[in-house]
Coordinates of C-alpha atoms in Angstrom, one line a residue:
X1 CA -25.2 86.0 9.9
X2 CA -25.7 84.2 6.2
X3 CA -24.8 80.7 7.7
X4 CA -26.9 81.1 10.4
X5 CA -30.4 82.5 8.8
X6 CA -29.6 79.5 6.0
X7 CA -29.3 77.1 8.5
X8 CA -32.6 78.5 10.1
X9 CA -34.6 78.3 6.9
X10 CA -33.0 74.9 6.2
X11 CA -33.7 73.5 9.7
X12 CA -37.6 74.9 9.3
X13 CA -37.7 73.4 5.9
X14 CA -36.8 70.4 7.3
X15 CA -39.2 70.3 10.1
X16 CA -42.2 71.7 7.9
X17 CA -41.4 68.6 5.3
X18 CA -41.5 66.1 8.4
X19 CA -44.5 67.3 9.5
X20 CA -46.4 66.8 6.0
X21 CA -44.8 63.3 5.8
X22 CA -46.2 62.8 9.3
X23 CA -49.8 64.1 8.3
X24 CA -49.6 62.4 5.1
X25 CA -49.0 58.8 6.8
X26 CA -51.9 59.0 9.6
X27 CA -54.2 60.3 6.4
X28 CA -53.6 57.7 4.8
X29 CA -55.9 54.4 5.4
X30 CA -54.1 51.4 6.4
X31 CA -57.0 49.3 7.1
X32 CA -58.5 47.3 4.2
X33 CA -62.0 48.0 3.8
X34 CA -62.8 44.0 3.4
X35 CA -65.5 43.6 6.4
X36 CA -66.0 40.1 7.4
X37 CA -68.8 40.8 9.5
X38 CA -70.4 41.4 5.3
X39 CA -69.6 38.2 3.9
X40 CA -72.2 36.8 2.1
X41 CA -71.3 34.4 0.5
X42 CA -67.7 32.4 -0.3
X43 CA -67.2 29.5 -3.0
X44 CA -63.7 27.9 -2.8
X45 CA -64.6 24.8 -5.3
X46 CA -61.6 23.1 -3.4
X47 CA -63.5 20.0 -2.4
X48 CA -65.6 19.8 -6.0
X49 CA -68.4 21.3 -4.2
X50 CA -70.4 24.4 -4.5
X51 CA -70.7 24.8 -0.9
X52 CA -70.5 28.2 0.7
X53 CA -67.0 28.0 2.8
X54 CA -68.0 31.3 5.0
X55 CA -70.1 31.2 8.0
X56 CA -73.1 31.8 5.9
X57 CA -74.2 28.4 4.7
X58 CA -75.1 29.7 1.2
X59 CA -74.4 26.2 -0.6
X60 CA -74.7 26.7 -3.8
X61 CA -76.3 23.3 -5.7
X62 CA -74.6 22.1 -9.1
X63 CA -76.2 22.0 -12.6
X64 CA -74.8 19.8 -14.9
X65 CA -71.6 17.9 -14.0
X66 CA -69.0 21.1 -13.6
X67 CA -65.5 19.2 -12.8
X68 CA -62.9 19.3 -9.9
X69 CA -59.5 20.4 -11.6
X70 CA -56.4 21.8 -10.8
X71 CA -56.2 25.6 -10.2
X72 CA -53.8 28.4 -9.3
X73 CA -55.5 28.8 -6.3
X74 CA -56.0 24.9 -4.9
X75 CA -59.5 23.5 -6.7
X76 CA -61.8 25.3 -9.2
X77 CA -64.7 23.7 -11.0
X78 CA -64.2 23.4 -15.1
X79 CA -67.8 24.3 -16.7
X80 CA -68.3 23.0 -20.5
X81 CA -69.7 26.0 -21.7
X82 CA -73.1 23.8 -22.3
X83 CA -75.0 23.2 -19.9
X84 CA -72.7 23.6 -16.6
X85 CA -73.3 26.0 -13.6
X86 CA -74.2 26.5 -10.1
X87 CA -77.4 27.9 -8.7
X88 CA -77.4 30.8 -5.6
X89 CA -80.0 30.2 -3.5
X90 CA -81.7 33.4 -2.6
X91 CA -80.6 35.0 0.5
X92 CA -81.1 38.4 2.8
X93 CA -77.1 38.9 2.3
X94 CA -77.0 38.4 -1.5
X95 CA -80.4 39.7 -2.9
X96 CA -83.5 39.7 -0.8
X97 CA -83.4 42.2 1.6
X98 CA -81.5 46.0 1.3
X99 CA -81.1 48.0 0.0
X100 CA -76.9 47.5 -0.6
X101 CA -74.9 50.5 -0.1
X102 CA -72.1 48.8 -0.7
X103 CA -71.2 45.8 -2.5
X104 CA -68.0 43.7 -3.6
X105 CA -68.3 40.6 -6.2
X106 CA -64.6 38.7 -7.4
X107 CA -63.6 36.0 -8.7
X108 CA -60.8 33.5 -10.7
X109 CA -61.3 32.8 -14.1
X110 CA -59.4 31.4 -17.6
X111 CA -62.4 31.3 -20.3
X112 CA -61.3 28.2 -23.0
X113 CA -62.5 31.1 -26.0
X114 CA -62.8 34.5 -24.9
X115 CA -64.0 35.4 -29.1
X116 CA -67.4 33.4 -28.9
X117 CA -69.9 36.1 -29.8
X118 CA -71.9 34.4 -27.3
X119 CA -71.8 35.8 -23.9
X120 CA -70.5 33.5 -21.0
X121 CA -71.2 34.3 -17.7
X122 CA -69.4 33.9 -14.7
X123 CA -71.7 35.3 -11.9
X124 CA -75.0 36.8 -11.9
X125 CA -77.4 38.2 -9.0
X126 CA -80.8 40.1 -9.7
X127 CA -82.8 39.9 -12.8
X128 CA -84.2 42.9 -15.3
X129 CA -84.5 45.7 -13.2
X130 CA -82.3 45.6 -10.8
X131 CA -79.0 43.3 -10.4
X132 CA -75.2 42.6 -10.8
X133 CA -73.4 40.9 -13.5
X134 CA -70.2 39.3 -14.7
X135 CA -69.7 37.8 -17.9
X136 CA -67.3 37.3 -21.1
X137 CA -68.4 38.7 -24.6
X138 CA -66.1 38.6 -27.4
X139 CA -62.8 39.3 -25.9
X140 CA -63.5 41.5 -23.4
X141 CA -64.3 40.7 -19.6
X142 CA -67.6 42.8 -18.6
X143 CA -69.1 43.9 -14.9
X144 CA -72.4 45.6 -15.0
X145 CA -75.0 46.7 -12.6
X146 CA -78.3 48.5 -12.7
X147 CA -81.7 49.6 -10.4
X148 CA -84.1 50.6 -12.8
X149 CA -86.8 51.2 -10.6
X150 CA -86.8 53.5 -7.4
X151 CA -84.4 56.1 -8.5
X152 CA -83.7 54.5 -11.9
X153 CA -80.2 54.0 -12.9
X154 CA -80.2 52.6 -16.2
X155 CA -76.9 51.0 -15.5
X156 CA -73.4 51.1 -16.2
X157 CA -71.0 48.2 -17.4
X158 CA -67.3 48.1 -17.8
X159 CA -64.8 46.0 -19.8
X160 CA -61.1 45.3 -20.5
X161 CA -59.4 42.9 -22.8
X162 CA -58.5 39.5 -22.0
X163 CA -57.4 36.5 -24.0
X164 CA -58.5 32.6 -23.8
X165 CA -56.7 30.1 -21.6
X166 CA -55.5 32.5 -19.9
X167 CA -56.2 33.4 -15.8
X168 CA -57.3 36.2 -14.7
X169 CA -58.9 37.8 -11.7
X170 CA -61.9 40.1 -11.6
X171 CA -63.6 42.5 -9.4
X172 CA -67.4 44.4 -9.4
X173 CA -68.1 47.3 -6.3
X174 CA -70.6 49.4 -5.3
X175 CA -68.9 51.8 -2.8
X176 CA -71.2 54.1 -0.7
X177 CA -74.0 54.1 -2.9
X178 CA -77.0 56.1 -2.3
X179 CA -80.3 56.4 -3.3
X180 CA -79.6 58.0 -6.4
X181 CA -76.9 57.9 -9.2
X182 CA -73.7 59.6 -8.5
X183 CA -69.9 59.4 -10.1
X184 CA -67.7 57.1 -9.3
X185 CA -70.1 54.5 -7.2
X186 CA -69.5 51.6 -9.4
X187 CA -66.3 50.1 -10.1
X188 CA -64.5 47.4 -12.1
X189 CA -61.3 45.7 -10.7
X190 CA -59.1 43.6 -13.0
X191 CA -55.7 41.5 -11.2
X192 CA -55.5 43.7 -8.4
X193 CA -55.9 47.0 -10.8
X194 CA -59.0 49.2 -11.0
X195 CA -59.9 49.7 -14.1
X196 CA -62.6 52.4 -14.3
X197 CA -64.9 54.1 -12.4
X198 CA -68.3 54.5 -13.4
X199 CA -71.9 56.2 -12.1
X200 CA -74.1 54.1 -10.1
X201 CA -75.9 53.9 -7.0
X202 CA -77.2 51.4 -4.3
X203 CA -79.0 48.2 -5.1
X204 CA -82.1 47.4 -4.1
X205 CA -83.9 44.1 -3.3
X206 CA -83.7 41.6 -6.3
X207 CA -85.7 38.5 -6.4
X208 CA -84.6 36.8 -9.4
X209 CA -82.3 33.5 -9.0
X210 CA -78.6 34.2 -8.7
X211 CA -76.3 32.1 -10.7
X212 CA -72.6 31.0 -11.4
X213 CA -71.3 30.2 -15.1
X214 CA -74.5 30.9 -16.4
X215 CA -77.4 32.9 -16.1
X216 CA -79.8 31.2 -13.9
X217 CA -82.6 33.6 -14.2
X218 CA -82.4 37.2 -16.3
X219 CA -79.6 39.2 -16.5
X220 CA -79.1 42.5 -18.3
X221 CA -75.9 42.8 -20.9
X222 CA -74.3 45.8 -22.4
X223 CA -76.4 45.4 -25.5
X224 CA -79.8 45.0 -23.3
X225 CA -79.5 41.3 -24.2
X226 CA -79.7 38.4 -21.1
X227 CA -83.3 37.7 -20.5
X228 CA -84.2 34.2 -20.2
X229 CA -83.6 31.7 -17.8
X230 CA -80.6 29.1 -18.4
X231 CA -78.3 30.8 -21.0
X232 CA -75.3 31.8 -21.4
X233 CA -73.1 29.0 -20.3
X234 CA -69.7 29.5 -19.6
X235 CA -66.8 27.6 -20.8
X236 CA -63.3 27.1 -19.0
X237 CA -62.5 27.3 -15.3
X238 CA -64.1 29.6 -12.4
X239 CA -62.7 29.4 -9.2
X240 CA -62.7 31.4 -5.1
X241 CA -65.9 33.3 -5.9
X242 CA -67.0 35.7 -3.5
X243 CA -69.9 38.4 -2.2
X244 CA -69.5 40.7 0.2
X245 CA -71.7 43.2 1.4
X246 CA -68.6 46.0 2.3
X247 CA -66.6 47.3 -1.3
X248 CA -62.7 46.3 -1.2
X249 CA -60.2 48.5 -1.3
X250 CA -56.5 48.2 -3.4
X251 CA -54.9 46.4 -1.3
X252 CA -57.8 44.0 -0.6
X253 CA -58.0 43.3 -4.6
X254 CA -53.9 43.0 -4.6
X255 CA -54.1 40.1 -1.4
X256 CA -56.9 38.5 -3.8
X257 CA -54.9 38.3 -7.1
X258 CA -51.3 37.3 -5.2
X259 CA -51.8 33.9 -6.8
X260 CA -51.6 35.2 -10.6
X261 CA -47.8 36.5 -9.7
X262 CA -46.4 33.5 -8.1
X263 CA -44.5 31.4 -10.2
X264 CA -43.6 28.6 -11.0
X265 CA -47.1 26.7 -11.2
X266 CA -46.1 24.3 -7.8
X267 CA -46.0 27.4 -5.7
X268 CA -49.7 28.5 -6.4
X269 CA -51.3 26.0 -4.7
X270 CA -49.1 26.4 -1.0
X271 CA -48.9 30.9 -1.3
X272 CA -52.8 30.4 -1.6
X273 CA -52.9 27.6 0.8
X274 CA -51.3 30.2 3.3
X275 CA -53.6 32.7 2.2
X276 CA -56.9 30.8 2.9
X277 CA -55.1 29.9 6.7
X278 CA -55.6 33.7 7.3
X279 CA -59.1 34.0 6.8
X280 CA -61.3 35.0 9.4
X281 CA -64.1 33.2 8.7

């Protein structure tokens, strides 16, 4: 009678635990939530250009003489820090229509000197009250974003370390944002990693000129500082910029940063090669 019952009570333990593995597997999203049919914009640098390489057209058009080099992921452009960037023409996908409910902005970068206390942008959309920015300020890697009109959030932006000459790959999103501030709506992404969560909300409509490796036309900083037009050059390489209108998920940010953890340096260039074959464009 004892063997029996604990063989029942094993046997239903068994079959209750299979059923929550079961449950927890079809609960669990397999899909990334990278939407192609959101792209708005993508900027490979592989043929020294800043021409937009997704069905979009957004060509970007060159300011100063950014060079073609070598990068981990085929081509990037090297900016001098000076007087080197790209402008963003405006566009309904990037910044003249919404609002955006959801929003996802990555990129490549190794800054030459991460310490200037000089900030050094690396992508900016949107102007003083509402708008999205990346940028380097003394050490630290920054993404902010704000909509100070309509329902006025004052904005949020989040940093991590990072050290000169060195790559790295980083991510902005606005997931699901409304028309208000909640938690958790804007996020920063770091090689593959999230790195913090932070409130925010959707973005509305933002007219100002959009930029890459510098800031084209206002921006707003961590310290209120970025208005002007033309500042903030960056110096050091930027490379497979993208916007998308749909926020990545973890393993869309992981397929992203693969070419940071292939080694040695010969491989980069044919795992990202591979990559970029898969790309529904």
């Amino acid at each position: 009678m004892f063997q029996k019952l604990t063989k029942d009570r094993i046997l239903k333990t068994f079959c209750y635990l299979a059923l929550l593995q079961f449950v927890f597997i079809i609960a669990t999203p397999s899909e990334a939530q990278r939407d192609e049919n959101t792209v708005a914009g993508i900027w490979t640098f592989d043929d020294g250009t800043a021409n937009d390489t997704s069905n979009q057209s957004h060509n970007g058009n060159l300011v100063g003489n950014p060079e073609s080099v070598g990068s981990i992921a085929g081509k990037a452009l090297k900016f001098n820090g000076v007087s080197d960037g790209i402008e963003i023409p405006d566009s309904p996908r990037i910044n003249s229509s919404g609002p955006y409910h959801n929003r996802t902005i990555a990129a490549f970068f190794n800054c030459d000197d991460v310490t200037k206390s000089q900030k050094q942008v690396i992508f900016e959309e949107g102007g003083r009250t509402r708008g999205l920015v990346i940028y380097v300020f003394e050490s630290k890697i920054y993404v902010g974003g704000w909509n100070r009109s309509e329902y006025t959030w004052n904005g949020e932006w989040l940093s991590d370390d990072v050290k000169s000459n060195t790559w790295y790959h980083v991510g902005l999103v606005i997931r699901n944002g409304i028309e208000g501030v909640e938690n958790d709506k804007f996020e920063m992404w770091l090689d593959g990693k999230l790195i913090e969560k932070a409130p925010g909300g959707r973005l509305h409509s933002h007219g100002d000129d959009n930029g890459i490796g510098f800031v084209n036309q206002n921006a707003v900083y961590h310290d209120d500082g970025g208005g002007g037009d033309n500042i903030d050059y960056f110096g050091g390489l930027i490379d497979e910029v993208i916007v998308y209108g749909s926020a990545f998920n973890n393993a869309d940010f992981a397929k992203l940063a693969q070419p940071l953890s292939v080694e040695p340096q010969d491989k980069f260039t044919t795992t990202w090669a591979d990559l970029k074959t898969k790309r529904v464009q």
